């Protein structure tokens, strides 16, 4: 997705508004006020608030997309691919806590059919990558093969989501990546 500097500013401002004051504060008037431009200036870049929310999801998809290349790199084991994915997510959320707050507040996206479909598309893409790594690990013998791949996926992602949610709700009171890697090491012990 190719964005102008103003579009990036609008997306960043929107993420901060939602994260710090709730979705109800995401209005074109508030965005324009925070940036210091007129409301029509915002409409030159996005047709509606919904388009801004779609752009936030597209932005997340873009910043997380470069991990996909590692999943097709044959020298990495299934476990290494899972670890790379998880570590990458913790890096993204640590670098942009407001984005984590927005993305883990699914009510924002699930109350609209188009936004709900978009978030499901992103989640499905991530699921496919992780299932591929789990299958590879099972074939290699580094991940237990007597457990359903979907159940392993839910254990891995569900644990990560819970930790990120706790981090957001605790006002980022602990180091997410440190805790996340410790959690991943425990999960590795369980799934081997």
PDB file of C-alpha atoms in Angstrom:
ATOM      1  CA  UNK A   1       0.000   0.000   0.000  1.00  0.00           C
ATOM      2  CA  UNK A   2       1.507   3.311  -1.109  1.00  0.00           C
ATOM      3  CA  UNK A   3       0.582   6.137   1.251  1.00  0.00           C
ATOM      4  CA  UNK A   4       1.290   9.847   1.101  1.00  0.00           C
ATOM      5  CA  UNK A   5       2.892  11.488   4.124  1.00  0.00           C
ATOM      6  CA  UNK A   6      -0.450  13.115   4.980  1.00  0.00           C
ATOM      7  CA  UNK A   7      -2.241   9.732   4.821  1.00  0.00           C
ATOM      8  CA  UNK A   8       0.365   8.254   7.160  1.00  0.00           C
ATOM      9  CA  UNK A   9      -0.167  11.194   9.515  1.00  0.00           C
ATOM     10  CA  UNK A  10      -3.938  10.683   9.422  1.00  0.00           C
ATOM     11  CA  UNK A  11      -3.567   6.958  10.144  1.00  0.00           C
ATOM     12  CA  UNK A  12      -1.104   7.573  12.983  1.00  0.00           C
ATOM     13  CA  UNK A  13      -3.318  10.272  14.510  1.00  0.00           C
ATOM     14  CA  UNK A  14      -6.372   8.015  14.210  1.00  0.00           C
ATOM     15  CA  UNK A  15      -4.581   5.143  15.950  1.00  0.00           C
ATOM     16  CA  UNK A  16      -3.580   7.469  18.808  1.00  0.00           C
ATOM     17  CA  UNK A  17      -7.117   8.854  19.140  1.00  0.00           C
ATOM     18  CA  UNK A  18      -8.671   5.387  19.336  1.00  0.00           C
ATOM     19  CA  UNK A  19      -6.000   3.982  21.649  1.00  0.00           C
ATOM     20  CA  UNK A  20      -6.073   6.861  24.105  1.00  0.00           C
ATOM     21  CA  UNK A  21      -9.687   8.026  24.005  1.00  0.00           C
ATOM     22  CA  UNK A  22     -11.794   5.266  22.404  1.00  0.00           C
ATOM     23  CA  UNK A  23     -13.394   4.735  19.014  1.00  0.00           C
ATOM     24  CA  UNK A  24     -16.091   7.321  19.739  1.00  0.00           C
ATOM     25  CA  UNK A  25     -13.439  10.070  19.493  1.00  0.00           C
ATOM     26  CA  UNK A  26     -12.468   9.037  15.977  1.00  0.00           C
ATOM     27  CA  UNK A  27     -14.195  11.760  14.023  1.00  0.00           C
ATOM     28  CA  UNK A  28     -12.985  13.684  11.003  1.00  0.00           C
ATOM     29  CA  UNK A  29     -13.258  16.861  13.114  1.00  0.00           C
ATOM     30  CA  UNK A  30     -11.022  15.422  15.866  1.00  0.00           C
ATOM     31  CA  UNK A  31      -8.474  14.081  13.385  1.00  0.00           C
ATOM     32  CA  UNK A  32      -8.318  17.436  11.609  1.00  0.00           C
ATOM     33  CA  UNK A  33      -7.975  19.252  14.937  1.00  0.00           C
ATOM     34  CA  UNK A  34      -5.099  17.030  16.106  1.00  0.00           C
ATOM     35  CA  UNK A  35      -3.248  17.440  12.817  1.00  0.00           C
ATOM     36  CA  UNK A  36      -4.039  21.146  12.497  1.00  0.00           C
ATOM     37  CA  UNK A  37      -5.810  21.045   9.146  1.00  0.00           C
ATOM     38  CA  UNK A  38      -9.382  21.578   7.974  1.00  0.00           C
ATOM     39  CA  UNK A  39     -11.897  18.750   7.752  1.00  0.00           C
ATOM     40  CA  UNK A  40     -12.009  19.001   3.928  1.00  0.00           C
ATOM     41  CA  UNK A  41      -8.233  18.412   3.968  1.00  0.00           C
ATOM     42  CA  UNK A  42      -8.850  15.020   5.596  1.00  0.00           C
ATOM     43  CA  UNK A  43     -11.528  14.191   3.017  1.00  0.00           C
ATOM     44  CA  UNK A  44      -9.007  14.788   0.234  1.00  0.00           C
ATOM     45  CA  UNK A  45      -7.171  11.701   1.499  1.00  0.00           C
ATOM     46  CA  UNK A  46      -9.976   9.485   2.838  1.00  0.00           C
ATOM     47  CA  UNK A  47     -13.655   9.437   1.919  1.00  0.00           C
ATOM     48  CA  UNK A  48     -14.855   8.459   5.383  1.00  0.00           C
ATOM     49  CA  UNK A  49     -13.968   7.319   8.875  1.00  0.00           C
ATOM     50  CA  UNK A  50     -14.532   3.737   7.682  1.00  0.00           C
ATOM     51  CA  UNK A  51     -11.887   4.216   4.990  1.00  0.00           C
ATOM     52  CA  UNK A  52      -9.459   5.344   7.694  1.00  0.00           C
ATOM     53  CA  UNK A  53     -10.197   2.195   9.718  1.00  0.00           C
ATOM     54  CA  UNK A  54      -9.595   0.067   6.614  1.00  0.00           C
ATOM     55  CA  UNK A  55      -6.319   1.940   6.093  1.00  0.00           C
ATOM     56  CA  UNK A  56      -5.301   1.109   9.691  1.00  0.00           C
ATOM     57  CA  UNK A  57      -5.839  -2.590   8.957  1.00  0.00           C
ATOM     58  CA  UNK A  58      -3.966  -2.267   5.650  1.00  0.00           C
ATOM     59  CA  UNK A  59      -1.134  -0.542   7.505  1.00  0.00           C
ATOM     60  CA  UNK A  60      -0.927  -3.422   9.985  1.00  0.00           C
ATOM     61  CA  UNK A  61      -0.947  -5.913   7.127  1.00  0.00           C
ATOM     62  CA  UNK A  62       1.911  -4.012   5.462  1.00  0.00           C
ATOM     63  CA  UNK A  63       4.101  -3.749   8.569  1.00  0.00           C
ATOM     64  CA  UNK A  64       3.621  -7.431   9.328  1.00  0.00           C
ATOM     65  CA  UNK A  65       3.961  -8.626   5.750  1.00  0.00           C
ATOM     66  CA  UNK A  66       7.735  -8.843   5.545  1.00  0.00           C
ATOM     67  CA  UNK A  67       7.737 -11.862   7.883  1.00  0.00           C
ATOM     68  CA  UNK A  68       6.116 -13.944   5.128  1.00  0.00           C
ATOM     69  CA  UNK A  69       9.406 -14.226   3.257  1.00  0.00           C
ATOM     70  CA  UNK A  70      10.924 -16.167   6.161  1.00  0.00           C
ATOM     71  CA  UNK A  71       8.183 -18.766   5.931  1.00  0.00           C
ATOM     72  CA  UNK A  72       9.352 -19.739   2.473  1.00  0.00           C
ATOM     73  CA  UNK A  73      13.030 -19.849   3.406  1.00  0.00           C
ATOM     74  CA  UNK A  74      13.765 -23.582   3.412  1.00  0.00           C
ATOM     75  CA  UNK A  75      16.662 -23.524   5.899  1.00  0.00           C
ATOM     76  CA  UNK A  76      14.435 -22.467   8.805  1.00  0.00           C
ATOM     77  CA  UNK A  77      12.775 -25.222  10.793  1.00  0.00           C
ATOM     78  CA  UNK A  78       9.072 -25.101  11.619  1.00  0.00           C
ATOM     79  CA  UNK A  79       9.870 -24.057  15.193  1.00  0.00           C
ATOM     80  CA  UNK A  80      12.208 -21.312  13.956  1.00  0.00           C
ATOM     81  CA  UNK A  81       9.479 -19.965  11.688  1.00  0.00           C
ATOM     82  CA  UNK A  82       6.984 -19.890  14.550  1.00  0.00           C
ATOM     83  CA  UNK A  83       9.509 -18.139  16.768  1.00  0.00           C
ATOM     84  CA  UNK A  84      10.313 -15.590  14.052  1.00  0.00           C
ATOM     85  CA  UNK A  85       6.602 -14.807  13.622  1.00  0.00           C
ATOM     86  CA  UNK A  86       6.011 -14.403  17.356  1.00  0.00           C
ATOM     87  CA  UNK A  87       9.160 -12.349  17.946  1.00  0.00           C
ATOM     88  CA  UNK A  88       8.269 -10.113  14.999  1.00  0.00           C
ATOM     89  CA  UNK A  89       4.796  -9.450  16.436  1.00  0.00           C
ATOM     90  CA  UNK A  90       6.226  -8.536  19.840  1.00  0.00           C
ATOM     91  CA  UNK A  91       8.661  -6.143  18.124  1.00  0.00           C
ATOM     92  CA  UNK A  92       5.833  -4.453  16.218  1.00  0.00           C
ATOM     93  CA  UNK A  93       3.639  -4.043  19.287  1.00  0.00           C
ATOM     94  CA  UNK A  94       6.504  -2.876  21.505  1.00  0.00           C
ATOM     95  CA  UNK A  95       7.411  -0.312  18.845  1.00  0.00           C
ATOM     96  CA  UNK A  96       3.820   0.917  18.516  1.00  0.00           C
ATOM     97  CA  UNK A  97       1.789   0.200  21.673  1.00  0.00           C
ATOM     98  CA  UNK A  98      -1.127   2.305  20.420  1.00  0.00           C
ATOM     99  CA  UNK A  99      -1.439   0.031  17.386  1.00  0.00           C
ATOM    100  CA  UNK A 100      -1.585  -2.989  19.702  1.00  0.00           C
ATOM    101  CA  UNK A 101      -4.344  -1.329  21.743  1.00  0.00           C
ATOM    102  CA  UNK A 102      -6.388  -0.660  18.612  1.00  0.00           C
ATOM    103  CA  UNK A 103      -5.904  -4.068  16.994  1.00  0.00           C
ATOM    104  CA  UNK A 104      -6.719  -5.985  20.153  1.00  0.00           C
ATOM    105  CA  UNK A 105      -9.971  -4.092  20.559  1.00  0.00           C
ATOM    106  CA  UNK A 106     -11.875  -6.198  18.034  1.00  0.00           C
ATOM    107  CA  UNK A 107     -15.206  -4.506  18.765  1.00  0.00           C
ATOM    108  CA  UNK A 108     -13.974  -1.600  16.650  1.00  0.00           C
ATOM    109  CA  UNK A 109     -13.793  -3.820  13.586  1.00  0.00           C
ATOM    110  CA  UNK A 110     -16.411  -6.495  14.174  1.00  0.00           C
ATOM    111  CA  UNK A 111     -19.386  -4.125  14.336  1.00  0.00           C
ATOM    112  CA  UNK A 112     -19.044  -3.462  10.615  1.00  0.00           C
ATOM    113  CA  UNK A 113     -19.312  -6.207   8.002  1.00  0.00           C
ATOM    114  CA  UNK A 114     -16.553  -4.904   5.712  1.00  0.00           C
ATOM    115  CA  UNK A 115     -14.137  -4.242   8.587  1.00  0.00           C
ATOM    116  CA  UNK A 116     -14.972  -7.623  10.115  1.00  0.00           C
ATOM    117  CA  UNK A 117     -14.234  -9.329   6.808  1.00  0.00           C
ATOM    118  CA  UNK A 118     -10.937  -7.437   6.503  1.00  0.00           C
ATOM    119  CA  UNK A 119      -9.759  -8.449   9.979  1.00  0.00           C
ATOM    120  CA  UNK A 120     -10.803 -12.055   9.316  1.00  0.00           C
ATOM    121  CA  UNK A 121      -8.809 -12.003   6.070  1.00  0.00           C
ATOM    122  CA  UNK A 122      -5.701 -10.830   7.938  1.00  0.00           C
ATOM    123  CA  UNK A 123      -6.199 -13.431  10.669  1.00  0.00           C
ATOM    124  CA  UNK A 124      -6.712 -16.174   8.082  1.00  0.00           C
ATOM    125  CA  UNK A 125      -3.474 -15.216   6.330  1.00  0.00           C
ATOM    126  CA  UNK A 126      -1.579 -15.391   9.609  1.00  0.00           C
ATOM    127  CA  UNK A 127      -3.229 -18.704  10.464  1.00  0.00           C
ATOM    128  CA  UNK A 128      -2.161 -20.194   7.121  1.00  0.00           C
ATOM    129  CA  UNK A 129       1.467 -19.216   7.738  1.00  0.00           C
ATOM    130  CA  UNK A 130       1.501 -20.637  11.247  1.00  0.00           C
ATOM    131  CA  UNK A 131      -0.270 -23.861  10.265  1.00  0.00           C
ATOM    132  CA  UNK A 132       2.314 -24.315   7.502  1.00  0.00           C
ATOM    133  CA  UNK A 133       5.122 -23.922  10.078  1.00  0.00           C
ATOM    134  CA  UNK A 134       3.373 -26.277  12.523  1.00  0.00           C
ATOM    135  CA  UNK A 135       2.993 -28.935   9.810  1.00  0.00           C
ATOM    136  CA  UNK A 136       6.639 -28.539   8.867  1.00  0.00           C
ATOM    137  CA  UNK A 137       7.640 -28.932  12.515  1.00  0.00           C
ATOM    138  CA  UNK A 138       5.466 -32.026  12.838  1.00  0.00           C
ATOM    139  CA  UNK A 139       7.045 -33.536   9.727  1.00  0.00           C
ATOM    140  CA  UNK A 140      10.535 -32.721  11.056  1.00  0.00           C
ATOM    141  CA  UNK A 141       9.668 -34.232  14.434  1.00  0.00           C
ATOM    142  CA  UNK A 142      10.294 -31.008  16.378  1.00  0.00           C
ATOM    143  CA  UNK A 143       6.573 -30.466  17.080  1.00  0.00           C
ATOM    144  CA  UNK A 144       4.360 -33.204  18.453  1.00  0.00           C
ATOM    145  CA  UNK A 145       2.360 -34.843  15.704  1.00  0.00           C
ATOM    146  CA  UNK A 146      -0.236 -36.416  18.014  1.00  0.00           C
ATOM    147  CA  UNK A 147      -1.903 -33.028  18.527  1.00  0.00           C
ATOM    148  CA  UNK A 148      -4.173 -31.344  16.005  1.00  0.00           C
ATOM    149  CA  UNK A 149      -2.487 -28.453  14.176  1.00  0.00           C
ATOM    150  CA  UNK A 150      -5.463 -26.152  14.811  1.00  0.00           C
ATOM    151  CA  UNK A 151      -5.254 -26.783  18.552  1.00  0.00           C
ATOM    152  CA  UNK A 152      -1.541 -25.977  18.506  1.00  0.00           C
ATOM    153  CA  UNK A 153      -2.291 -22.800  16.549  1.00  0.00           C
ATOM    154  CA  UNK A 154      -4.846 -21.711  19.181  1.00  0.00           C
ATOM    155  CA  UNK A 155      -2.421 -22.440  22.007  1.00  0.00           C
ATOM    156  CA  UNK A 156       0.292 -20.329  20.379  1.00  0.00           C
ATOM    157  CA  UNK A 157      -1.825 -17.403  19.187  1.00  0.00           C
ATOM    158  CA  UNK A 158      -4.271 -17.430  22.090  1.00  0.00           C
ATOM    159  CA  UNK A 159      -1.436 -17.203  24.592  1.00  0.00           C
ATOM    160  CA  UNK A 160       0.184 -14.373  22.674  1.00  0.00           C
ATOM    161  CA  UNK A 161      -3.090 -12.445  22.401  1.00  0.00           C
ATOM    162  CA  UNK A 162      -3.771 -12.822  26.121  1.00  0.00           C
ATOM    163  CA  UNK A 163      -0.293 -11.548  26.981  1.00  0.00           C
ATOM    164  CA  UNK A 164      -0.593  -8.546  24.642  1.00  0.00           C
ATOM    165  CA  UNK A 165      -4.049  -7.747  26.049  1.00  0.00           C
ATOM    166  CA  UNK A 166      -2.688  -7.891  29.610  1.00  0.00           C
ATOM    167  CA  UNK A 167       0.196  -5.632  28.563  1.00  0.00           C
ATOM    168  CA  UNK A 168      -2.198  -3.094  27.026  1.00  0.00           C
ATOM    169  CA  UNK A 169      -4.557  -3.138  30.021  1.00  0.00           C
ATOM    170  CA  UNK A 170      -1.655  -2.772  32.469  1.00  0.00           C
ATOM    171  CA  UNK A 171      -0.640   0.426  30.661  1.00  0.00           C
ATOM    172  CA  UNK A 172       2.456  -1.320  29.276  1.00  0.00           C
ATOM    173  CA  UNK A 173       3.827  -1.975  32.770  1.00  0.00           C
ATOM    174  CA  UNK A 174       6.150  -4.816  31.761  1.00  0.00           C
ATOM    175  CA  UNK A 175       8.526  -5.551  28.909  1.00  0.00           C
ATOM    176  CA  UNK A 176       6.322  -7.309  26.365  1.00  0.00           C
ATOM    177  CA  UNK A 177       9.040  -9.020  24.350  1.00  0.00           C
ATOM    178  CA  UNK A 178      10.833 -10.389  27.412  1.00  0.00           C
ATOM    179  CA  UNK A 179       7.590 -11.837  28.773  1.00  0.00           C
ATOM    180  CA  UNK A 180       6.576 -12.986  25.296  1.00  0.00           C
ATOM    181  CA  UNK A 181       9.771 -14.917  24.671  1.00  0.00           C
ATOM    182  CA  UNK A 182       9.510 -16.531  28.126  1.00  0.00           C
ATOM    183  CA  UNK A 183       5.943 -17.560  27.258  1.00  0.00           C
ATOM    184  CA  UNK A 184       7.076 -18.898  23.874  1.00  0.00           C
ATOM    185  CA  UNK A 185       9.813 -20.968  25.536  1.00  0.00           C
ATOM    186  CA  UNK A 186       7.182 -22.547  27.803  1.00  0.00           C
ATOM    187  CA  UNK A 187       4.925 -23.247  24.828  1.00  0.00           C
ATOM    188  CA  UNK A 188       7.838 -24.837  22.945  1.00  0.00           C
ATOM    189  CA  UNK A 189       8.329 -27.239  25.857  1.00  0.00           C
ATOM    190  CA  UNK A 190       4.653 -28.178  25.711  1.00  0.00           C
ATOM    191  CA  UNK A 191       4.373 -28.664  21.947  1.00  0.00           C
ATOM    192  CA  UNK A 192       7.602 -30.647  21.414  1.00  0.00           C
TER     193      UNK A 192
END
